[in-house]
PDB file of C-alpha atoms in Angstrom:
ATOM      1  CA  MET A   1     102.737 124.273  82.195  1.00 44.00           C
ATOM      2  CA  THR A   2     100.552 126.177  84.625  1.00 44.00           C
ATOM      3  CA  ALA A   3      98.441 124.951  87.502  1.00 43.00           C
ATOM      4  CA  ARG A   4      94.700 124.833  87.171  1.00 44.00           C
ATOM      5  CA  THR A   5      93.391 128.092  88.573  1.00 46.00           C
ATOM      6  CA  SER A   6      90.401 126.418  90.274  1.00 49.00           C
ATOM      7  CA  ASP A   7      92.662 124.413  92.594  1.00 61.00           C
ATOM      8  CA  PRO A   8      94.170 126.130  95.613  1.00 72.00           C
ATOM      9  CA  THR A   9      97.916 125.989  95.131  1.00 88.00           C
ATOM     10  CA  MET A  10     101.015 126.391  97.238  1.00 93.00           C
ATOM     11  CA  HIS A  11     104.684 126.961  96.628  1.00 93.00           C
ATOM     12  CA  ILE A  12     107.319 124.414  97.566  1.00 94.00           C
ATOM     13  CA  GLY A  13     108.094 126.100 100.895  1.00 94.00           C
ATOM     14  CA  GLU A  14     104.502 125.773 102.074  1.00 95.00           C
ATOM     15  CA  LEU A  15     104.446 122.166 100.898  1.00 95.00           C
ATOM     16  CA  ALA A  16     107.639 121.516 102.858  1.00 96.00           C
ATOM     17  CA  ASP A  17     106.130 123.103 105.979  1.00 96.00           C
ATOM     18  CA  LYS A  18     102.951 121.043 105.710  1.00 95.00           C
ATOM     19  CA  THR A  19     104.775 117.753 105.208  1.00 95.00           C
ATOM     20  CA  GLY A  20     107.878 118.205 107.349  1.00 95.00           C
ATOM     21  CA  LEU A  21     110.071 117.341 104.361  1.00 95.00           C
ATOM     22  CA  SER A  22     112.948 119.469 103.172  1.00 96.00           C
ATOM     23  CA  LEU A  23     112.906 121.516  99.988  1.00 95.00           C
ATOM     24  CA  ARG A  24     115.799 119.386  98.795  1.00 96.00           C
ATOM     25  CA  THR A  25     113.814 116.171  99.279  1.00 95.00           C
ATOM     26  CA  ILE A  26     110.774 117.546  97.462  1.00 95.00           C
ATOM     27  CA  ARG A  27     112.958 118.734  94.584  1.00 94.00           C
ATOM     28  CA  HIS A  28     114.606 115.317  94.446  1.00 95.00           C
ATOM     29  CA  TYR A  29     111.208 113.636  94.250  1.00 95.00           C
ATOM     30  CA  ASP A  30     110.387 115.958  91.348  1.00 92.00           C
ATOM     31  CA  GLU A  31     113.667 115.134  89.581  1.00 93.00           C
ATOM     32  CA  VAL A  32     113.094 111.365  89.847  1.00 93.00           C
ATOM     33  CA  GLY A  33     109.447 111.682  88.794  1.00 92.00           C
ATOM     34  CA  LEU A  34     107.924 110.618  92.089  1.00 93.00           C
ATOM     35  CA  LEU A  35     106.077 113.898  92.657  1.00 93.00           C
ATOM     36  CA  LYS A  36     105.821 116.328  89.783  1.00 90.00           C
ATOM     37  CA  ALA A  37     104.601 119.837  90.504  1.00 90.00           C
ATOM     38  CA  SER A  38     101.105 120.547  89.199  1.00 90.00           C
ATOM     39  CA  GLY A  39     102.387 123.658  87.525  1.00 89.00           C
ATOM     40  CA  ARG A  40     104.824 126.514  87.436  1.00 89.00           C
ATOM     41  CA  THR A  41     104.455 130.228  87.962  1.00 88.00           C
ATOM     42  CA  GLU A  42     105.366 132.614  85.179  1.00 89.00           C
ATOM     43  CA  GLY A  43     108.681 132.978  86.987  1.00 90.00           C
ATOM     44  CA  GLY A  44     109.272 129.212  86.860  1.00 87.00           C
ATOM     45  CA  PHE A  45     108.566 128.380  90.508  1.00 88.00           C
ATOM     46  CA  ARG A  46     106.905 125.058  91.247  1.00 89.00           C
ATOM     47  CA  ILE A  47     103.237 125.137  92.252  1.00 93.00           C
ATOM     48  CA  TYR A  48     101.589 122.274  94.115  1.00 95.00           C
ATOM     49  CA  SER A  49      97.930 121.356  94.596  1.00 94.00           C
ATOM     50  CA  ARG A  50      96.082 119.695  97.470  1.00 93.00           C
ATOM     51  CA  ASP A  51      96.329 116.443  95.511  1.00 92.00           C
ATOM     52  CA  ASP A  52     100.110 116.878  95.382  1.00 94.00           C
ATOM     53  CA  LEU A  53     100.122 117.443  99.140  1.00 95.00           C
ATOM     54  CA  SER A  54      98.126 114.239  99.711  1.00 94.00           C
ATOM     55  CA  ARG A  55     100.473 112.323  97.425  1.00 94.00           C
ATOM     56  CA  LEU A  56     103.528 113.647  99.249  1.00 96.00           C
ATOM     57  CA  ILE A  57     102.069 112.721 102.631  1.00 96.00           C
ATOM     58  CA  LEU A  58     101.552 109.170 101.335  1.00 95.00           C
ATOM     59  CA  ILE A  59     105.178 109.096 100.157  1.00 96.00           C
ATOM     60  CA  ARG A  60     106.317 110.383 103.547  1.00 95.00           C
ATOM     61  CA  ARG A  61     104.395 107.608 105.284  1.00 95.00           C
ATOM     62  CA  MET A  62     106.198 105.004 103.184  1.00 95.00           C
ATOM     63  CA  LYS A  63     109.687 106.220 104.101  1.00 93.00           C
ATOM     64  CA  PRO A  64     109.843 104.850 107.677  1.00 93.00           C
ATOM     65  CA  LEU A  65     108.722 101.471 106.375  1.00 96.00           C
ATOM     66  CA  GLY A  66     111.773 101.337 104.146  1.00 95.00           C
ATOM     67  CA  PHE A  67     110.055 101.385 100.765  1.00 97.00           C
ATOM     68  CA  SER A  68     112.448 102.297  97.950  1.00 96.00           C
ATOM     69  CA  LEU A  69     111.792 105.098  95.476  1.00 95.00           C
ATOM     70  CA  GLU A  70     110.987 102.449  92.873  1.00 95.00           C
ATOM     71  CA  GLU A  71     108.474 100.796  95.190  1.00 97.00           C
ATOM     72  CA  MET A  72     106.943 104.176  95.966  1.00 96.00           C
ATOM     73  CA  THR A  73     106.611 104.857  92.246  1.00 95.00           C
ATOM     74  CA  ASP A  74     104.949 101.472  91.748  1.00 96.00           C
ATOM     75  CA  LEU A  75     102.450 102.085  94.537  1.00 96.00           C
ATOM     76  CA  LEU A  76     101.595 105.558  93.244  1.00 95.00           C
ATOM     77  CA  ARG A  77     100.997 104.050  89.797  1.00 93.00           C
ATOM     78  CA  ILE A  78      98.668 101.492  91.335  1.00 94.00           C
ATOM     79  CA  ILE A  79      96.770 104.188  93.210  1.00 93.00           C
ATOM     80  CA  ASP A  80      96.488 106.290  90.061  1.00 91.00           C
ATOM     81  CA  VAL A  81      95.038 103.330  88.154  1.00 92.00           C
ATOM     82  CA  LEU A  82      92.567 102.562  90.937  1.00 91.00           C
ATOM     83  CA  ASP A  83      91.533 106.220  91.131  1.00 89.00           C
ATOM     84  CA  GLY A  84      90.990 106.231  87.380  1.00 85.00           C
ATOM     85  CA  GLU A  85      89.225 103.758  85.176  1.00 82.00           C
ATOM     86  CA  GLY A  86      90.988 100.697  86.614  1.00 75.00           C
ATOM     87  CA  ALA A  87      89.122 100.589  89.918  1.00 77.00           C
ATOM     88  CA  ARG A  88      87.907  97.061  89.197  1.00 83.00           C
ATOM     89  CA  ASP A  89      91.121  95.752  87.665  1.00 86.00           C
ATOM     90  CA  ALA A  90      91.839  92.503  89.514  1.00 90.00           C
ATOM     91  CA  VAL A  91      95.567  92.556  88.704  1.00 93.00           C
ATOM     92  CA  VAL A  92      95.999  96.068  90.064  1.00 93.00           C
ATOM     93  CA  ARG A  93      93.932  95.218  93.155  1.00 93.00           C
ATOM     94  CA  SER A  94      96.228  92.224  93.690  1.00 95.00           C
ATOM     95  CA  GLU A  95      99.271  94.488  93.426  1.00 95.00           C
ATOM     96  CA  LEU A  96      97.735  96.771  96.049  1.00 96.00           C
ATOM     97  CA  GLU A  97      97.114  93.797  98.346  1.00 96.00           C
ATOM     98  CA  THR A  98     100.789  92.872  97.982  1.00 97.00           C
ATOM     99  CA  PHE A  99     101.791  96.361  99.095  1.00 97.00           C
ATOM    100  CA  ILE A 100      99.410  96.169 102.033  1.00 97.00           C
ATOM    101  CA  ALA A 101     100.939  92.832 103.102  1.00 98.00           C
ATOM    102  CA  GLN A 102     104.447  94.291 102.809  1.00 97.00           C
ATOM    103  CA  ALA A 103     103.447  97.336 104.858  1.00 97.00           C
ATOM    104  CA  VAL A 104     101.945  95.118 107.578  1.00 98.00           C
ATOM    105  CA  GLU A 105     105.118  93.025 107.692  1.00 98.00           C
ATOM    106  CA  ARG A 106     107.399  96.074 107.802  1.00 97.00           C
ATOM    107  CA  ARG A 107     105.285  97.674 110.511  1.00 97.00           C
ATOM    108  CA  ALA A 108     105.580  94.510 112.618  1.00 97.00           C
ATOM    109  CA  LYS A 109     109.368  94.642 112.281  1.00 97.00           C
ATOM    110  CA  LEU A 110     109.380  98.261 113.399  1.00 96.00           C
ATOM    111  CA  GLU A 111     107.198  97.330 116.349  1.00 97.00           C
ATOM    112  CA  GLU A 112     109.726  94.644 117.335  1.00 97.00           C
ATOM    113  CA  GLN A 113     112.565  97.155 117.069  1.00 97.00           C
ATOM    114  CA  LEU A 114     110.650  99.621 119.224  1.00 96.00           C
ATOM    115  CA  ALA A 115     110.092  96.941 121.874  1.00 98.00           C
ATOM    116  CA  MET A 116     113.833  96.182 121.873  1.00 98.00           C
ATOM    117  CA  ALA A 117     114.591  99.890 122.211  1.00 98.00           C
ATOM    118  CA  ASP A 118     112.223 100.078 125.197  1.00 97.00           C
ATOM    119  CA  GLU A 119     113.962  97.095 126.795  1.00 98.00           C
ATOM    120  CA  PHE A 120     117.347  98.722 126.189  1.00 98.00           C
ATOM    121  CA  LEU A 121     116.208 101.958 127.811  1.00 97.00           C
ATOM    122  CA  GLU A 122     114.881 100.051 130.799  1.00 98.00           C
ATOM    123  CA  LEU A 123     118.226  98.283 131.190  1.00 97.00           C
ATOM    124  CA  LEU A 124     120.046 101.613 131.093  1.00 97.00           C
ATOM    125  CA  ARG A 125     117.709 103.161 133.634  1.00 97.00           C
ATOM    126  CA  ARG A 126     118.377 100.305 136.070  1.00 96.00           C
ATOM    127  CA  GLN A 127     122.085 101.099 136.117  1.00 94.00           C
TER     128      GLN A 127
END
């Protein structure tokens, strides 16, 4: 498999630099099917596109919210369907709304934890 020549591509190291993720993490995502490389060089090195970069940034944004790899895979499937011919699919739209609700809830929990951390720091500083 080779990458489309019309798309600007990058090697895994550049992708890691742009996302702040480790090479090991990106390779793991490839192994579990979460983010497949767009292509390979003749020497077998992974090549990634701008679309792959966008996808990986989305994955990275899900990590702090505690989404599992399975949940990430489900959301990426939903996004792929909506980007394709399923843009008006009510079931898929409903699945997306469920993810949005979960993300809102998880963000609120993180916000609570951050407030507690701020309180803790204030208590320590008063000592």
